[in-house]
Coordinates of C-alpha atoms and ligand atoms in Angstrom, one line a residue:
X10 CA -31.3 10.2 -25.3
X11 CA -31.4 6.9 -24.0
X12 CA -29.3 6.6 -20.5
X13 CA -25.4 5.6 -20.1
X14 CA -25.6 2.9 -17.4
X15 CA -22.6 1.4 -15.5
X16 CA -22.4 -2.2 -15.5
X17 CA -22.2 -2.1 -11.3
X18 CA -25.5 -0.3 -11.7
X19 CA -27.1 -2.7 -14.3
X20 CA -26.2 -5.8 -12.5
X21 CA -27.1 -4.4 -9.1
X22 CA -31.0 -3.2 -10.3
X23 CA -31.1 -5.3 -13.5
X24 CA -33.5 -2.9 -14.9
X25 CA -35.4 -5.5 -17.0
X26 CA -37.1 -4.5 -20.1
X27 CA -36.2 -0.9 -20.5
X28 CA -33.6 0.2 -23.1
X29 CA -30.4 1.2 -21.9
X30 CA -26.8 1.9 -23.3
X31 CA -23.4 0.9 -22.0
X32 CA -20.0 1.9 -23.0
X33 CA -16.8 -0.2 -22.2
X34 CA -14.2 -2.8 -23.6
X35 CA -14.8 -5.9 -24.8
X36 CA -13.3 -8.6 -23.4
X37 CA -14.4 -11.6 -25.4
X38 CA -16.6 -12.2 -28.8
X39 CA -17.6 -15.3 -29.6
X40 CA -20.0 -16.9 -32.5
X41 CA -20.6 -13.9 -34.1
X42 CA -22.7 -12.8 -30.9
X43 CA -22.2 -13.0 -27.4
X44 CA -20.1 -10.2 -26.5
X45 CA -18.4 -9.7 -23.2
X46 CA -18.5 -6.0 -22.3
X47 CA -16.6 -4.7 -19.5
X48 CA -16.3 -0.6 -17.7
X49 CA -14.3 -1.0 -15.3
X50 CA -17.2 -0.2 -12.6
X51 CA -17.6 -3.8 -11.5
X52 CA -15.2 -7.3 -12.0
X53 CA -17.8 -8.7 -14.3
X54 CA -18.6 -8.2 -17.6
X55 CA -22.3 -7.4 -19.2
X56 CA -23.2 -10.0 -21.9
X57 CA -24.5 -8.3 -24.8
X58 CA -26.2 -10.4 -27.3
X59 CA -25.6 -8.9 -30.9
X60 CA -27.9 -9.4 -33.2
X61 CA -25.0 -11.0 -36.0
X62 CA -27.8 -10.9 -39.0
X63 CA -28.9 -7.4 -38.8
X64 CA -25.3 -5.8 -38.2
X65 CA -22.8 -5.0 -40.9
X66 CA -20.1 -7.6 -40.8
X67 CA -17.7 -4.8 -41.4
X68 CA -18.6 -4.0 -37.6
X69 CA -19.0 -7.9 -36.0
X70 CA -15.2 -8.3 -37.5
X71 CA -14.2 -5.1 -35.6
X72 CA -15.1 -6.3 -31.9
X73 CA -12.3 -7.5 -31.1
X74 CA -10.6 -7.7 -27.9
X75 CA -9.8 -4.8 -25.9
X76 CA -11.8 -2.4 -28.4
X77 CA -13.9 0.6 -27.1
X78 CA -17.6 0.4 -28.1
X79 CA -21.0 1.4 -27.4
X80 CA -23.7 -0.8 -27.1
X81 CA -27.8 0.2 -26.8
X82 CA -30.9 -2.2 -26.6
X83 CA -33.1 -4.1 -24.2
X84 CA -31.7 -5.6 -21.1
X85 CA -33.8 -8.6 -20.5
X86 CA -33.7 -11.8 -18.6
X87 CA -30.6 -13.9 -19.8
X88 CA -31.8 -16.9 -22.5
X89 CA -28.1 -18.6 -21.4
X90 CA -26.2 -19.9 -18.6
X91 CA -23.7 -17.7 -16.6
X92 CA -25.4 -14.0 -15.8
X93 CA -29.1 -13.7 -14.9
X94 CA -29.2 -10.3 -17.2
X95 CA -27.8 -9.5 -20.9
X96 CA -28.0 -7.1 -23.0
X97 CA -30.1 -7.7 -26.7
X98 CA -28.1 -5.0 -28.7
X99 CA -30.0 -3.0 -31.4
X100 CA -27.3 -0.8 -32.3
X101 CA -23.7 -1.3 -31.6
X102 CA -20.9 1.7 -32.6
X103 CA -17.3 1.3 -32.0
X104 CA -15.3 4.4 -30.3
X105 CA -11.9 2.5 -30.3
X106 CA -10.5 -0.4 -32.5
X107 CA -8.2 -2.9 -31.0
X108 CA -5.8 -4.7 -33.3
X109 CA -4.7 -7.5 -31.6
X110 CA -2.0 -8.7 -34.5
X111 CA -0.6 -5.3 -32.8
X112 CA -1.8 -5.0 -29.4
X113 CA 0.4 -6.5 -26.6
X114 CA -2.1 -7.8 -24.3
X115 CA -3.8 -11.2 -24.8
X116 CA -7.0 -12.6 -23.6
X117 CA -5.1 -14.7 -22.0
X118 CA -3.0 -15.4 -18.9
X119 CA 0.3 -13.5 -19.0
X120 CA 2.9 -12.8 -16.5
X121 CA 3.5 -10.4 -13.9
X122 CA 6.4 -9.6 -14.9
X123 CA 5.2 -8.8 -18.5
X124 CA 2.6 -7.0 -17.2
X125 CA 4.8 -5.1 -15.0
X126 CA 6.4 -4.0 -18.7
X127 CA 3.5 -2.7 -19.8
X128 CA 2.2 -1.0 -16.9
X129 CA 0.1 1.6 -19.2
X130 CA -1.7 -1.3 -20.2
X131 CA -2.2 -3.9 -17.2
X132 CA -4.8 -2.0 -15.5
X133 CA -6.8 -3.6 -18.7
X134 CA -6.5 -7.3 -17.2
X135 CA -9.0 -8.4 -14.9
X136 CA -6.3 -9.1 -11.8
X137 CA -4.8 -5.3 -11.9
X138 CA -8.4 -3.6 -12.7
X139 CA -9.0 -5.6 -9.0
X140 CA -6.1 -4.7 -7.4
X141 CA -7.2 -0.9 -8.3
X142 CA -10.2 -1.1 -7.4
X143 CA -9.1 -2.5 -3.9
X144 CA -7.3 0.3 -3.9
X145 CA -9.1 2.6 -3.8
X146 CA -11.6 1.1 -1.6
X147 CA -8.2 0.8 1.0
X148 CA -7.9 4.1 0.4
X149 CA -11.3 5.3 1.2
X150 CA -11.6 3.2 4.4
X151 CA -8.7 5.1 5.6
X152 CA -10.4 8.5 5.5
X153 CA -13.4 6.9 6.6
X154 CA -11.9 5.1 9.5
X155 CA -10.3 8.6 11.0
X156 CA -12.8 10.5 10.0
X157 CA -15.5 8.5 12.2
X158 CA -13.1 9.4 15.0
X159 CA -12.7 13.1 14.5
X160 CA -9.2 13.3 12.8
X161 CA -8.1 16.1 11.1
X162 CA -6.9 14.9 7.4
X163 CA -3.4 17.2 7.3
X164 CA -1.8 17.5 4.0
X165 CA 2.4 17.7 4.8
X166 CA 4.4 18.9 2.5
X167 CA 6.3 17.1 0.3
X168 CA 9.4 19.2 -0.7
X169 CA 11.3 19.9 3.0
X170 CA 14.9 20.6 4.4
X171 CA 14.2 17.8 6.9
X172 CA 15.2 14.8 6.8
X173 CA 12.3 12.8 9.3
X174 CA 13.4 9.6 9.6
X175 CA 17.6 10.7 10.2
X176 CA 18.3 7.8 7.7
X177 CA 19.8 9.9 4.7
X178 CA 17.9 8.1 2.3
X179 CA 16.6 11.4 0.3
X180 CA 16.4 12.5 -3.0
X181 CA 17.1 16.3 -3.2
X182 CA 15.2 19.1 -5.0
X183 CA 17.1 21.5 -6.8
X184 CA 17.4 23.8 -9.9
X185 CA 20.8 24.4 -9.7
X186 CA 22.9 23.9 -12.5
X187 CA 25.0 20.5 -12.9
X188 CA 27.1 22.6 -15.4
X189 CA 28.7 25.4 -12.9
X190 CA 27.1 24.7 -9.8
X191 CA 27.6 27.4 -7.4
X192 CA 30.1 27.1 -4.8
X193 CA 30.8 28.9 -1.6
X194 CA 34.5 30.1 -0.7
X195 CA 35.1 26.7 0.9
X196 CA 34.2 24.7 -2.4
X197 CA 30.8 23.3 -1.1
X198 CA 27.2 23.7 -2.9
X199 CA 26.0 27.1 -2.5
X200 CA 22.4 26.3 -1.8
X201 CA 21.9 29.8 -0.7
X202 CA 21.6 30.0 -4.6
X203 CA 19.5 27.2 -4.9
X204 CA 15.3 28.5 -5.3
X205 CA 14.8 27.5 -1.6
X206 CA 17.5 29.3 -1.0
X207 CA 18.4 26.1 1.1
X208 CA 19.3 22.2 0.7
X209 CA 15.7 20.6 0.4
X210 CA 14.5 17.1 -0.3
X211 CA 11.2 15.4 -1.3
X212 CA 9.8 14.0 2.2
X213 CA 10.7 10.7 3.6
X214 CA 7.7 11.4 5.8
X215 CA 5.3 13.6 7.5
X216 CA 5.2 13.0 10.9
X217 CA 7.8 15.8 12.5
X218 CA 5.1 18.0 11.0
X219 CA 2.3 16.0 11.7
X220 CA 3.4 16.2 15.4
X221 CA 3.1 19.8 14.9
X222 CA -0.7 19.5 14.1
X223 CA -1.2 17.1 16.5
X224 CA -0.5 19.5 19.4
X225 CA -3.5 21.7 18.6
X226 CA -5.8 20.1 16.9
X227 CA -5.2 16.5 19.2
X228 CA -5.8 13.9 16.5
X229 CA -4.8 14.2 13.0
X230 CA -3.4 11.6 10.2
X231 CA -1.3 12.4 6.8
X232 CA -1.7 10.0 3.1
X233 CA 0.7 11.3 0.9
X234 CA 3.4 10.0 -0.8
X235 CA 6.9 9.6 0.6
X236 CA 10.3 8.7 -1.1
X237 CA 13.4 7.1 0.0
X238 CA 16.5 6.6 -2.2
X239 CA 17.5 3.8 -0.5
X240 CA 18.8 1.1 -2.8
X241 CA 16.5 -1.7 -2.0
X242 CA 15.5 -4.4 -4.9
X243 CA 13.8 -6.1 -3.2
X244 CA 9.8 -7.1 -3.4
X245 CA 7.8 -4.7 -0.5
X246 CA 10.5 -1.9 -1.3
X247 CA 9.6 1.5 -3.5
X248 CA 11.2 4.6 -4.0
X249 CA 8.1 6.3 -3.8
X250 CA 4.9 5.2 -1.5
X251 CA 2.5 6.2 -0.2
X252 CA 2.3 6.5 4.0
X253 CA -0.6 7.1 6.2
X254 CA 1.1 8.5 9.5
X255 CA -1.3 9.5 12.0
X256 CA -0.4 11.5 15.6
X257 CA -2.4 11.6 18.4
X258 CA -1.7 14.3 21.4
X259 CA -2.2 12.5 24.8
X260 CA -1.8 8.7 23.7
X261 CA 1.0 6.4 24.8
X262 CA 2.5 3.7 23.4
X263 CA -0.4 1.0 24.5
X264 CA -3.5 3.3 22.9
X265 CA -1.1 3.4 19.9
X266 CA -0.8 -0.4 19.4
X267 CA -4.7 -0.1 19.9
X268 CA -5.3 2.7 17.3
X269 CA -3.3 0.5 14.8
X270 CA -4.8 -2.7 15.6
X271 CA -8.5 -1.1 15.5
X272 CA -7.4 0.4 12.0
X273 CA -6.3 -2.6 10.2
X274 CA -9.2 -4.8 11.0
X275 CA -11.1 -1.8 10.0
X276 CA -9.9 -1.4 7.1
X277 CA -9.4 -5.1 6.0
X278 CA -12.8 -5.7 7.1
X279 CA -14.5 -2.9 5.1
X280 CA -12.6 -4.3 2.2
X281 CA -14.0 -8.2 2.8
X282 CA -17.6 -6.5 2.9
X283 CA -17.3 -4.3 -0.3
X284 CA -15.0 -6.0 -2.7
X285 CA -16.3 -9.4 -3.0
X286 CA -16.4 -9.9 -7.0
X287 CA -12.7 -8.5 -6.8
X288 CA -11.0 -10.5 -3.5
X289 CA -13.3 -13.7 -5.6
X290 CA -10.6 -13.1 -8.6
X291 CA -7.5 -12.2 -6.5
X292 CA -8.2 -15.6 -4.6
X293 CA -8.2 -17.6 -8.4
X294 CA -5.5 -16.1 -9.2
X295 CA -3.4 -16.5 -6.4
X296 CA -4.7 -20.4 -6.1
X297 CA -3.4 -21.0 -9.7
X298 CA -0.2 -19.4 -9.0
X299 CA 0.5 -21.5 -5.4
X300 CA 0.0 -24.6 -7.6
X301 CA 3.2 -24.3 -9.5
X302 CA 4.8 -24.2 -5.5
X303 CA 6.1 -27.6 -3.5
X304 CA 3.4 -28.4 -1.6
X305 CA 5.0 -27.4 1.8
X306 CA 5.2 -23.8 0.8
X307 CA 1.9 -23.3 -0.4
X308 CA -0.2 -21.2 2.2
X309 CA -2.8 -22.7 4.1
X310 CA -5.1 -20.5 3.8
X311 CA -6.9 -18.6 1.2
X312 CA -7.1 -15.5 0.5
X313 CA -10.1 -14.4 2.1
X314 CA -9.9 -16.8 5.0
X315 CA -6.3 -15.3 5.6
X316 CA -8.3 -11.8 5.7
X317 CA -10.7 -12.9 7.9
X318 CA -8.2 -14.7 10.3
X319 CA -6.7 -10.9 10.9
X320 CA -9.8 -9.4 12.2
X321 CA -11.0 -12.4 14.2
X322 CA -7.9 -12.6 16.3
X323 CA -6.0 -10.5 18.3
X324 CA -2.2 -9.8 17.3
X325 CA 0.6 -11.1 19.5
X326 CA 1.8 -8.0 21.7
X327 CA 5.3 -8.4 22.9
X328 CA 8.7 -6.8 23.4
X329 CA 11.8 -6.8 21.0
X330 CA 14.1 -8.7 24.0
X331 CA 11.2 -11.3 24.0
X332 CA 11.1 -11.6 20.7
X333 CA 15.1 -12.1 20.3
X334 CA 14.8 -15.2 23.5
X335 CA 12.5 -16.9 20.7
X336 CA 14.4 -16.7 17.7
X337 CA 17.8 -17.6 19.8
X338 CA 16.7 -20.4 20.6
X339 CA 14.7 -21.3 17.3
X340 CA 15.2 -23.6 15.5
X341 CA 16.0 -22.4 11.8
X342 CA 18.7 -20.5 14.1
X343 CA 19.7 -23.6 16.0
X344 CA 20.3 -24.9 12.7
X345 CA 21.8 -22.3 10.9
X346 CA 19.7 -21.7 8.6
X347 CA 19.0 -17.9 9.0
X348 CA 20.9 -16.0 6.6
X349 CA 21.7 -13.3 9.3
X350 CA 22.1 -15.8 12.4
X351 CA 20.6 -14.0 15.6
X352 CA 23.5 -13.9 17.9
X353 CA 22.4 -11.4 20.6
X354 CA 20.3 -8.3 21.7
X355 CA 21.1 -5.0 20.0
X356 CA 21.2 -5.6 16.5
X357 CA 18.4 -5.1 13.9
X358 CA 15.6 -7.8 12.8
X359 CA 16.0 -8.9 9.4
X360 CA 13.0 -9.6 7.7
X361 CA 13.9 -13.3 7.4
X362 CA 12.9 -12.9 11.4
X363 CA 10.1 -10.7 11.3
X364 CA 8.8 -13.6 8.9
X365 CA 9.9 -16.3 11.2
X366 CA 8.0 -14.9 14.3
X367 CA 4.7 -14.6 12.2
X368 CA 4.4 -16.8 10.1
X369 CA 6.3 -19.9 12.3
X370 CA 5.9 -19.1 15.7
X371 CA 2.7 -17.2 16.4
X372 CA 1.3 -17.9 13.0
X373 CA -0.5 -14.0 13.7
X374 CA 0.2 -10.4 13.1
X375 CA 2.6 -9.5 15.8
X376 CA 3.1 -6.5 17.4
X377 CA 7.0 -5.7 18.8
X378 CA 7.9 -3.3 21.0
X379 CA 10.7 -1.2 23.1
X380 CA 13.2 -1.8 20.6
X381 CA 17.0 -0.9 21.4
X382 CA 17.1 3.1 21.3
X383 CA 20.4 2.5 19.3
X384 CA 18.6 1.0 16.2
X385 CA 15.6 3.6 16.1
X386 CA 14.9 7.1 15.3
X387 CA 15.7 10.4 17.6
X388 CA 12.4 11.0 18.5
X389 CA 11.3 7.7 20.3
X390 CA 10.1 8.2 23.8
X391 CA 13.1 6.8 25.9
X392 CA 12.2 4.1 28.5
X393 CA 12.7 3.5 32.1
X394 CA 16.0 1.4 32.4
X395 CA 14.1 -2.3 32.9
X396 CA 15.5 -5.5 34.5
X397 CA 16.6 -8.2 32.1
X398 CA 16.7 -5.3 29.2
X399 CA 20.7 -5.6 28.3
X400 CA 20.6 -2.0 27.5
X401 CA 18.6 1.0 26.9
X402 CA 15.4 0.6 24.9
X403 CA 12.7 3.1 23.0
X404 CA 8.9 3.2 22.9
X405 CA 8.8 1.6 19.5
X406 CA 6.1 -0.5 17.9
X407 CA 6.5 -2.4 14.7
X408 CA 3.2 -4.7 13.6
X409 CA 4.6 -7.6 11.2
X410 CA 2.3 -9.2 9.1
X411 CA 2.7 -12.2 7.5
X412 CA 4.0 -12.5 3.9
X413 CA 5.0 -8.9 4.7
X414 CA 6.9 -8.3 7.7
X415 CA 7.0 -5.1 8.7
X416 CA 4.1 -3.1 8.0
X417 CA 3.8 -0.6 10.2
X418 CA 6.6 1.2 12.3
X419 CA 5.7 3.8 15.3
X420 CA 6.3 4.8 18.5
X421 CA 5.3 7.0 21.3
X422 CA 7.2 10.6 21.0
X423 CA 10.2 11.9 23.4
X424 CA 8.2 14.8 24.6
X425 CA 10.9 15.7 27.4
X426 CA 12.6 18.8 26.2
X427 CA 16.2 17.6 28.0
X428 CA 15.9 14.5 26.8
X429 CA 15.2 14.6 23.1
X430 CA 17.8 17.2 23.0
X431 CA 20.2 15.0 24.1
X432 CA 19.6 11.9 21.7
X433 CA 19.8 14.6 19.0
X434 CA 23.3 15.2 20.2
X435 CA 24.0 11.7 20.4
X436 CA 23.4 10.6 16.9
X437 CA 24.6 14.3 15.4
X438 CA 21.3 16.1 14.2
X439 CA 22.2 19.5 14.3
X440 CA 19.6 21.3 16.5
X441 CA 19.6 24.6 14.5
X442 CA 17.6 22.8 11.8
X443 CA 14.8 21.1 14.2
X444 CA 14.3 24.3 16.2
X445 CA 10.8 24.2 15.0
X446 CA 10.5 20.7 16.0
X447 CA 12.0 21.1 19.5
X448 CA 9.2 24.5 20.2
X449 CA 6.7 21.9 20.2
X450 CA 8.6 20.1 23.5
X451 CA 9.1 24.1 24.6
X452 CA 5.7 25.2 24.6
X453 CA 2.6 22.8 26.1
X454 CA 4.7 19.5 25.7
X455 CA 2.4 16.8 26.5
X456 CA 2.9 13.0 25.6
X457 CA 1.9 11.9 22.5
X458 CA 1.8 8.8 19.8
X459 CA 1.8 7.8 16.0
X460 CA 2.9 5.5 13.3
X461 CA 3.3 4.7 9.7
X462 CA 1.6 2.5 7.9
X463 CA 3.1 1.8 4.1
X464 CA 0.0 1.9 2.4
X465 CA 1.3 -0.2 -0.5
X466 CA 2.1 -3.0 2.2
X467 CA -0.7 -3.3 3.3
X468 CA -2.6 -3.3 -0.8
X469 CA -0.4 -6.4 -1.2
X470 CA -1.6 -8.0 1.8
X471 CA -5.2 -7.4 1.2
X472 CA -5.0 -8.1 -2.6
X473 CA -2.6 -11.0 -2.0
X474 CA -0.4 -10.4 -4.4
X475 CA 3.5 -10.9 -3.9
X476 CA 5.6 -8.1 -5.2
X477 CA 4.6 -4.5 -4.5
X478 CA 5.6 -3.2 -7.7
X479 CA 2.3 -4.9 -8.7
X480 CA 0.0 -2.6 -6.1
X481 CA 0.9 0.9 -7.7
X482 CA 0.5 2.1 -10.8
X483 CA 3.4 3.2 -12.1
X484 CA 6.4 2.0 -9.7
X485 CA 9.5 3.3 -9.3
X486 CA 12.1 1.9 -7.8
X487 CA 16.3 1.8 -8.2
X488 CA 16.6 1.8 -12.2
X489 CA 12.9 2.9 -13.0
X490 CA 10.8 5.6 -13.4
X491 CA 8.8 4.3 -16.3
X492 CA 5.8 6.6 -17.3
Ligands
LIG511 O1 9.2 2.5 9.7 P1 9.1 3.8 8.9 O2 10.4 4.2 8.3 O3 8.5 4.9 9.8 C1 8.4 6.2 9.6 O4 8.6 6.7 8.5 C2 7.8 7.0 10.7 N1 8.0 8.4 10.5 C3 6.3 6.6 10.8 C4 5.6 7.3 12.0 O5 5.9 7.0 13.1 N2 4.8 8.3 11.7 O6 8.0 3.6 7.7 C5 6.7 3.3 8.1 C6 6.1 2.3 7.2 C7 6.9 0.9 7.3 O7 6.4 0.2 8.3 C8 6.5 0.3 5.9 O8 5.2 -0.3 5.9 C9 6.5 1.5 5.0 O9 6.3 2.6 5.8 N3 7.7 1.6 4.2 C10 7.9 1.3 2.9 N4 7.0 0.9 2.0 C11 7.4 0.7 0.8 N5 8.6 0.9 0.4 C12 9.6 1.4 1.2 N6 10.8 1.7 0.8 C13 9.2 1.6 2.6 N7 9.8 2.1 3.7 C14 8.9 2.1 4.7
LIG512 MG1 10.3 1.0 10.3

């Protein structure tokens, strides 16, 4: 039996002269004999040279694009221009046919947003087969960048009664009945009937457990999925994404900011070293597409060069009230030209802001902290009344990116017993419910850190792309659940 190589493999040892096979999807025939054969394992394509006058033409007029085939014979030094290796075929057999009067897909450029209709099929284009593969590669560097520090990987559940984030944006589990839904004497659900035998919800994230990890085993992370129901149409919003939320016992807010910081670069950086061939056709493709942009919108750096900007400098470190002096007194606010104008301290950044400050003003990833207690979660670390704060602020930490905006959101934890107690009376969450939450402030409290990252966020950043729904498979967001 003659050996299945990958193309990766093939083009990496370019074992010449010995016969080999390879299996995969043709992406382009031409003149009867130069076939380009692609597996998936790499962004480029094997040529395979078929030898037109011994092979039936029943066959030839069947390798069309997008079928499935096998191909064996003698990889030798290419006779053409383009690829140093090809493929001289002996023997071709076809697994798959492709008829392209019938199948959607072109070899040519189509849209996103026809792709994005045909999400079973895109990952056969050469720009979502790259986005996948980065990925994955994201995905990997992740695991590899906690486990190199000793986290523990925990795996939170994702049906819960709790509702992490105190937004209300949650869709609930049940198998109760629509039809004669049981009711208690007072005419509300009777859950106690439900198979939980309780309200539940799938997770909006794992962190109130996570926390509960953290304060034994000192450093651990989640990467699961999360969902929120919130009805956002917009392009970096899903109903379901995926969140990496580490929690580390004894940090404060500053090694936080650190543990972030060190992350992304990590991360970003293992993906410049490993996915050249794919970054090489995200950067095309997102060259061709600022052309059809006025000149003044189009960014000024490329793709990789915006990469590299993120690990070579530092991100901009500064507090919420800072941050609110600037845009006051910028001028797209000046001028009115904010869609929500910033009047004062207190109210919430709109993304239009978090853009401003990155892109405009520090032209950097930026870093924002001690936001306004009243605009954050319960379990924020409360801070020290300060002077020239207008009123009382948390431990938060946001990291804006730009093109993004916010891509990560943490803080350092309320681990004062009194304290968190009272917030949760303040903003009405009922204290039966987090009993198990408030044992870990009851028994060997210590402080303690962690954030979220949005792991499709930060695929669109890395891959350059522009709406999210393009970085995840099979999206779903308000209106669809396709596949
Ligand atoms: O800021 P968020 O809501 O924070 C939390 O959930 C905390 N429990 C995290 C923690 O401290 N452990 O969400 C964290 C990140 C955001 O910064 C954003 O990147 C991403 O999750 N995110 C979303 N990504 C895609 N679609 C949505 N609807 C998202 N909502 C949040
Ligand atoms: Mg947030």
């Amino acid at each position: 039996m003659t050996k299945r190589l990958k193309i990766a493999e093939i083009l990496r040892t370019e074992p010449l002269n010995t016969t080999i096979q390879v299996k995969g999807w043709v992406k382009a025939f031409r003149n009867n004999q130069f076939l380009a054969l692609n597996d998936g394992s790499t962004a480029s394509n094997l040529q395979v040279v078929v030898d037109f006058e011994n092979t039936d033409t029943a066959i030839l007029d069947r390798l069309k694009f997008g079928a499935a085939i096998r191909a064996q014979g003698t990889l030798i030094e290419s006779q053409g221009k383009g690829q140093k290796v090809e493929l001289k075929a002996t023997e071709i057999e076809i697994y798959g046919d492709c008829n392209p009067e019938e199948f959607p897909l072109q070899p040519k450029k189509q849209t996103l947003e026809f792709l994005r209709e045909h999400a079973h099929l895109r990952f056969r284009t050469n720009t979502f087969a790259a986005v996948f593969r980065i990925r994955h590669k994201l995905a990997f560097a992740i695991h590899k960048f906690f486990e190199d520090r000793g986290f523990v990987y925990l795996h939170t559940p994702v049906i819960t009664a709790s509702d992490a984030e105190g937004a209300g944006e949650m869709f609930r589990v049940t198998t109760l009945p629509f039809d004669g839904t049981p009711r208690t004497e007072s005419g509300e659900v009777d859950f106690s009937q439900d198979f939980f035998k309780r309200s539940t919800n799938l997770t909006v994230s794992g962190q109130l457990e996570a926390e509960l990890g953290a304060m034994a085993l000192g450093e651990v992370y989640t990467f699961g999925p999360t969902f929120r129901a919130e009805n956002s149409n917009t392009t970096r919003h899903l109903a379901e994404f995926w969140m990496i939320e580490p929690e580390v016992a004894f940090n404060d807010l500053q090694d936080n900011m650190d543990l972030a910081e060190g992350m992304l670069s990590f991360v970003i950086g293992y993906v410049l070293e490993h996915c050249a061939d794919d970054l090489k056709i995200l950067e095309e493709r997102l060259i061709e597409e600022e052309k059809s942009k006025p000149q003044d919108q189009r960014s000024e750096m490329t793709l990789t060069e915006k990469l590299r900007f993120v690990i070579d400098n530092k991100f901009e470190r500064l507090t919420y009230t800072e941050a609110i002096d600037i845009l006051k007194n910028s001028t797209p606010n000046k001028k009115g030209k904010f869609q929500y104008p910033v009047e004062g301290w207190g109210t919430d950044l709109q993304s239009e802001h978090e853009r401003y400050l990155v892109e405009k003003h520090f032209k950097k990833p930026v870093i924002l902290t001690n936001y306004p207690a009243e605009i954050k979660a319960f379990y924020m670390r409360q801070d020290d009344p300060k002077e020239g704060v207008p009123g009382p602020t948390v431990a938060a930490m946001d990291i804006l990116f730009p093109g993004i905006g916010e891509i990560v959101g943490g803080s350092q934890r309320e681990e004062r017993y009194d304290l968190l107690v009272r917030r949760m009376h303040e903003m009405h969450i009922p204290e039966e419910e987090l009993s198990w939450y408030l044992d870990t402030r009851r028994f060997g409290s210590c402080p303690h850190a962690g954030y979220g990252l949005g792991f499709e966020r930060l695929v669109l950043f890395v891959t350059g792309m522009t709406n999210i729904r393009d970085v995840i498979a099979f999206p779903r967001y308000p209106g669809s659940a396709e596949f």
